[in-house]
CSV table of C-alpha atoms in Angstrom, one decimal:
chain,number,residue,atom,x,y,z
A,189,UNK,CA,165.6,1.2,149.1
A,190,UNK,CA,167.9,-0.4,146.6
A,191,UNK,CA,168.0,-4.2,146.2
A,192,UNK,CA,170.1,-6.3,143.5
A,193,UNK,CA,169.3,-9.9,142.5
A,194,UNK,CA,171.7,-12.0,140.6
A,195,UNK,CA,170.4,-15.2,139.4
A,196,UNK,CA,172.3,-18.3,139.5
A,197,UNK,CA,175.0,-18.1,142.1
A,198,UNK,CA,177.1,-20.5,140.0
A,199,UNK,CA,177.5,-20.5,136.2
A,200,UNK,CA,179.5,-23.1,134.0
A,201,UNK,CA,180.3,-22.5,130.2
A,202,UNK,CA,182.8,-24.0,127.8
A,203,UNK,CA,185.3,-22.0,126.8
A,204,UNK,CA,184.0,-20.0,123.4
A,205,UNK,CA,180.6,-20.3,124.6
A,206,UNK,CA,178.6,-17.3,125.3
A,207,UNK,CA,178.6,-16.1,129.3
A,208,UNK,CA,175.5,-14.6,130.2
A,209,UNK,CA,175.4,-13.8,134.2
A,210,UNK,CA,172.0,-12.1,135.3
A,211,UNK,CA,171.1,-9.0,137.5
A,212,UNK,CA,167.9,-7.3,138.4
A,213,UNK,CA,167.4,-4.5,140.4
A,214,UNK,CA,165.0,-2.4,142.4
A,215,UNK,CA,165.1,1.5,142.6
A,216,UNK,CA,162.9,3.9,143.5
A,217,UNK,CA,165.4,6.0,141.4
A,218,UNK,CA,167.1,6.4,138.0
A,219,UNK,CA,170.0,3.5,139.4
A,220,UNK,CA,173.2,3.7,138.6
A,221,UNK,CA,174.3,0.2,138.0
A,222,UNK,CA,177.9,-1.8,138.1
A,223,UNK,CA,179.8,-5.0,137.7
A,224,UNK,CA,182.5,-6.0,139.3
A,225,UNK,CA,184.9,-9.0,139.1
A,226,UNK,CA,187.1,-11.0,141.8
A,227,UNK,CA,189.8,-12.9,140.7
A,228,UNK,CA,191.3,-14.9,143.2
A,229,UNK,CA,193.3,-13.5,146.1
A,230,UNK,CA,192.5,-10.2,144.4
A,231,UNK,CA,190.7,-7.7,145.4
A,232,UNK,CA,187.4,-5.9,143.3
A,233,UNK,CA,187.7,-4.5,140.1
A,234,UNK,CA,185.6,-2.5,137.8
A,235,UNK,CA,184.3,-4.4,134.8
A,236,UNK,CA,181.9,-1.4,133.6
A,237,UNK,CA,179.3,0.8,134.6
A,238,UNK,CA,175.7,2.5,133.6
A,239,UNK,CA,175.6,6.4,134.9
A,240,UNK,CA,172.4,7.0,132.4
A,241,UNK,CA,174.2,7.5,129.5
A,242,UNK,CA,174.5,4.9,126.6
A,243,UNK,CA,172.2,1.8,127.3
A,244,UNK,CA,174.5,-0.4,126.0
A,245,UNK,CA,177.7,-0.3,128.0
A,246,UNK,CA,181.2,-1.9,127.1
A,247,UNK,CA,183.8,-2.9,130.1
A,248,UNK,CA,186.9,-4.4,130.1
A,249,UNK,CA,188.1,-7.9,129.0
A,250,UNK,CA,185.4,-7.9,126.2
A,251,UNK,CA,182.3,-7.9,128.5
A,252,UNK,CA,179.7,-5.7,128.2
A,253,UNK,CA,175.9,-5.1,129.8
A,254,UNK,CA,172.4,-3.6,128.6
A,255,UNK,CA,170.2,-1.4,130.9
A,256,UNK,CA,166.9,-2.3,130.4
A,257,UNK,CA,164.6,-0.1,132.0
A,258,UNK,CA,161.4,-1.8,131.5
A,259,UNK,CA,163.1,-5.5,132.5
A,260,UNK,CA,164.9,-3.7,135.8
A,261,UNK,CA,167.7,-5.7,134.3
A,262,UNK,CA,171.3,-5.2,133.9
A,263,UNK,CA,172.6,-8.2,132.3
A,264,UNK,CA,176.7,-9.4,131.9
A,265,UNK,CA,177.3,-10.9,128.6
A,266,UNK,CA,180.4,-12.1,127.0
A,267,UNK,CA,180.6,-13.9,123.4
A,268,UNK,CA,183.1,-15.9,123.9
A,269,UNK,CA,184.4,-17.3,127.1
A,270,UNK,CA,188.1,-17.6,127.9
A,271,UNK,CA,189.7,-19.9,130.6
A,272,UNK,CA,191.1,-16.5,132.4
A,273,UNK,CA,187.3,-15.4,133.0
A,274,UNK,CA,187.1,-17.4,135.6
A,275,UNK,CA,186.1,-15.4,138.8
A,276,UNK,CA,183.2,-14.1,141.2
A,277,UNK,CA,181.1,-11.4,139.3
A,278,UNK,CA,179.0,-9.1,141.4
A,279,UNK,CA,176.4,-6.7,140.2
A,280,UNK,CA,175.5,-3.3,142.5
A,281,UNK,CA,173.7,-0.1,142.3
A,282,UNK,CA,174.4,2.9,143.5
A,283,UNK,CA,171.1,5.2,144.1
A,284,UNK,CA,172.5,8.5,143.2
A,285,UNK,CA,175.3,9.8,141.1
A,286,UNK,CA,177.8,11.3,143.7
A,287,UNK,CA,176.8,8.7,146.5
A,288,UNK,CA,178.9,6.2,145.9
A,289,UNK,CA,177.1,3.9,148.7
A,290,UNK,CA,177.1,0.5,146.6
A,291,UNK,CA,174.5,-2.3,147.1
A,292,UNK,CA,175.8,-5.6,146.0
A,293,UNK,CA,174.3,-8.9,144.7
A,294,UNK,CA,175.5,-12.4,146.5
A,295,UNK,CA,177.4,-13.1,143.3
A,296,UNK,CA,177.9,-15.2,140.5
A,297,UNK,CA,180.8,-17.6,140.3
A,298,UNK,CA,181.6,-18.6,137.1
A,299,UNK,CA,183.4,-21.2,135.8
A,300,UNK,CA,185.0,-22.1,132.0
A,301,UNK,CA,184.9,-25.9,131.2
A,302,UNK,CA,187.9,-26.2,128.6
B,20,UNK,CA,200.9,4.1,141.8
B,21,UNK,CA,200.5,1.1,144.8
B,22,UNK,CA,196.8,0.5,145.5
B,23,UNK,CA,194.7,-0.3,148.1
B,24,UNK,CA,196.9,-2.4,150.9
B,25,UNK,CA,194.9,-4.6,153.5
B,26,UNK,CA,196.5,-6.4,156.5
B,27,UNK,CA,196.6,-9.0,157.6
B,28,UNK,CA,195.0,-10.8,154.4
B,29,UNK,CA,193.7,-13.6,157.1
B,30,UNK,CA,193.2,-13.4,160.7
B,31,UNK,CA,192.1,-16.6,162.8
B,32,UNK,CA,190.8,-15.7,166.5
B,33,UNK,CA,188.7,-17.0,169.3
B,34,UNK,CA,185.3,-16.0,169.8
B,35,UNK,CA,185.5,-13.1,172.4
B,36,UNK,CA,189.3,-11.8,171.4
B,37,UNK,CA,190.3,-8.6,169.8
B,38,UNK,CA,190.9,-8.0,166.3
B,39,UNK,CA,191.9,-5.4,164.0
B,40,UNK,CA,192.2,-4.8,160.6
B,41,UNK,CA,193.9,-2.4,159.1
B,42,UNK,CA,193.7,-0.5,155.4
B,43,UNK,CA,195.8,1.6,153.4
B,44,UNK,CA,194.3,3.3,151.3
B,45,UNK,CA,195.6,4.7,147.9
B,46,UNK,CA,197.9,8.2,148.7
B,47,UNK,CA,196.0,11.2,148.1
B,48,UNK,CA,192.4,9.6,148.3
B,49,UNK,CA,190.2,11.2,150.7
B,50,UNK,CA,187.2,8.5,150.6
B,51,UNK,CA,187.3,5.4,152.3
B,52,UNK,CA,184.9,2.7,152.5
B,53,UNK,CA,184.8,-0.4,154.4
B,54,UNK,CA,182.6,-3.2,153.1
B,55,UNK,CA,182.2,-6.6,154.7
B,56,UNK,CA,180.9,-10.3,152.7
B,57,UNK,CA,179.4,-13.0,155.0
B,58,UNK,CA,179.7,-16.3,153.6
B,59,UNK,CA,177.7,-16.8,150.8
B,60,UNK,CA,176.2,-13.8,150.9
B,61,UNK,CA,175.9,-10.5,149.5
B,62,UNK,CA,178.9,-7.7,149.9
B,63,UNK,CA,177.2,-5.0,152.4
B,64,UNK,CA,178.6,-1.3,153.2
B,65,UNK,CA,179.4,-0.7,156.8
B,66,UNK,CA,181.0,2.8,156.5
B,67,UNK,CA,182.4,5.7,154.6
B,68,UNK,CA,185.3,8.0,155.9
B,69,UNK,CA,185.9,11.8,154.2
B,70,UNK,CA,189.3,12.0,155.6
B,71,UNK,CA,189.4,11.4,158.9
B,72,UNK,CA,185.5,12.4,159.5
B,73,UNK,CA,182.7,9.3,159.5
B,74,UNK,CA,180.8,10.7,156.2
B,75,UNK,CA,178.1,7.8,156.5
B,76,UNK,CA,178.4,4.7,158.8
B,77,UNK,CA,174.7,3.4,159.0
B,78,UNK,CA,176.1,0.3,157.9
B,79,UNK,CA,178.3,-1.2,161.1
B,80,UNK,CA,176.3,-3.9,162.8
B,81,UNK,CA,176.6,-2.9,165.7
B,82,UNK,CA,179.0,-0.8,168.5
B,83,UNK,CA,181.9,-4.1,169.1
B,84,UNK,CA,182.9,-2.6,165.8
B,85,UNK,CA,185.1,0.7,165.9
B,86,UNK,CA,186.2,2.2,162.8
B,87,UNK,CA,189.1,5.3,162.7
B,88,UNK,CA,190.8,7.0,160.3
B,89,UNK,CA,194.3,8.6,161.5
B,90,UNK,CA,195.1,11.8,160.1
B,91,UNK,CA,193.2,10.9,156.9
B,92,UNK,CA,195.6,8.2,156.1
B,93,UNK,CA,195.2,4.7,157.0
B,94,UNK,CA,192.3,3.3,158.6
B,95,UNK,CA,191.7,0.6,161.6
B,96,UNK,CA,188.9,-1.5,162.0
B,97,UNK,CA,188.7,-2.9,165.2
B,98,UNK,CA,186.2,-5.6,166.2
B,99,UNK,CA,185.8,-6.5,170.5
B,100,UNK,CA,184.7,-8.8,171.3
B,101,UNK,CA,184.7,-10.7,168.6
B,102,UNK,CA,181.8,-12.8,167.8
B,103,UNK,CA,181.0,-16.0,165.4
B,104,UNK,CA,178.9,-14.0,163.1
B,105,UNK,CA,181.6,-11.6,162.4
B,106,UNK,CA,183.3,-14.1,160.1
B,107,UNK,CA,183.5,-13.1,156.3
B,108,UNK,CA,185.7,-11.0,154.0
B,109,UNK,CA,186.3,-7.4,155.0
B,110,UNK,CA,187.1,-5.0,151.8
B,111,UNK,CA,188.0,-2.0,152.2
B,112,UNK,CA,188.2,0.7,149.1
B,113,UNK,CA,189.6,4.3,148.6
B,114,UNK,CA,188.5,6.9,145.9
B,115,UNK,CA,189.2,10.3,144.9
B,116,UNK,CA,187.1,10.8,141.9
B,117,UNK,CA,183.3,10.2,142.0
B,118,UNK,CA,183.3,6.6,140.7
B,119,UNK,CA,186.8,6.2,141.0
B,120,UNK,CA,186.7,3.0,143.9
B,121,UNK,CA,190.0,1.0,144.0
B,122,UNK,CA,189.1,-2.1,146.5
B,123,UNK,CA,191.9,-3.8,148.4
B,124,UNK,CA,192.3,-7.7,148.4
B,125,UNK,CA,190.5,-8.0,151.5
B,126,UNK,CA,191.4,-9.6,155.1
B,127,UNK,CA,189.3,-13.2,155.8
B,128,UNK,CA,188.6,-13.1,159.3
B,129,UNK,CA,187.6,-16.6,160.7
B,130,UNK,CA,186.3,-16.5,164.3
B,131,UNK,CA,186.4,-20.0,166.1
């Protein structure tokens, strides 16, 4: 069975600041792992995604995230936060490439002080 | 290309009435997920469509939820009756490429 866990269910950082927003997972299986962001009113949208390629993965907007085998961890980071980051960041794995069955985290909301 | 379309965006009903939701999904895309989000909690599958066949639904709570899929084009997901638990944010999502998931805005349903 496939479990994510995302630590902190709200983050705050000043704009320019680093974001780091956590995930671990559990997989009986090489994972395949995502992150996904949720403006408001909007609907889900792709930030980037680990299908056991390069470890170090680059998304959109300037994030990007690190598989870490050993640490089960698939960690969001940023360098410098901008007001328009603001949103709901959700990590999920996917057991299988081809089975697009996603498991989801409860979230991370995070918000830019200016 | 117009993506994933979701109506009504939010739905307020009594506990026991009929509700259902309805998707469009992207033109051309045969998959078609639905995914619900309790308050607070984590987004959870309920079930995938291959055009209009049920590839996978081991995730609908239980049988007061009926999901279709017309012709392979639109899908309805109907709840009756309608129960306080069944609050939360349904998404539904369309693909045609493996890892290709566009996700509607979502319909809040609010059951009073």
């Amino acid at each position: 069975a496939q479990s994510v866990t995302q630590l902190g269910s709200h983050v705050s950082v000043s704009e320019g600041a680093l974001v780091l927003l956590r995930c671990n997972y559990s997989s009986s299986v090489p994972p395949y792992l995502f992150w996904y962001v949720q403006y408001p009113n909007q609907g889900l949208q792709l930030l980037l995604k680990y299908t056991s390629a390069a470890t170090l993965v680059k998304g959109i907007n300037g994030f990007e995230a690190e598989f870490k085998k050993s640490e089960t961890s698939f960690h969001l980071t940023k360098p410098s936060a901008h007001m328009s980051d603001a949103a709901e960041y959700f990590c999920a794995v996917s057991p299988y490439f081809g089975n697009e069955k996603l498991t989801f985290g409860t979230g991370t909301r995070l918000t830019i002080i200016p | 290309e117009a993506g994933v379309t979701q109506f009504p965006s939010h739905s307020v009903i009594e506990k026991g009435q009929t509700v259902t939701l309805r998707c469009d999904p992207i033109s051309g895309h045969d998959n078609l997920y639905w995914y619900r989000r309790v308050m607070g909690k984590e987004i959870k599958f309920l079930l995938h469509f291959v055009k209009e066949s049920k590839q996978d639904e081991s995730g609908m709570p239980n049988n007061r939820f009926l999901a279709e899929r017309t012709g392979g084009t639109y899908s309805t997901l109907k709840v009756q009756p309608a129960e306080l638990e069944d609050s939360g944010v349904y998404f539904c999502a369309s693909s045609q490429a493996v890892w290709g998931y566009t996700f509607g805005s979502g319909t809040r349903l609010t059951v009073v």
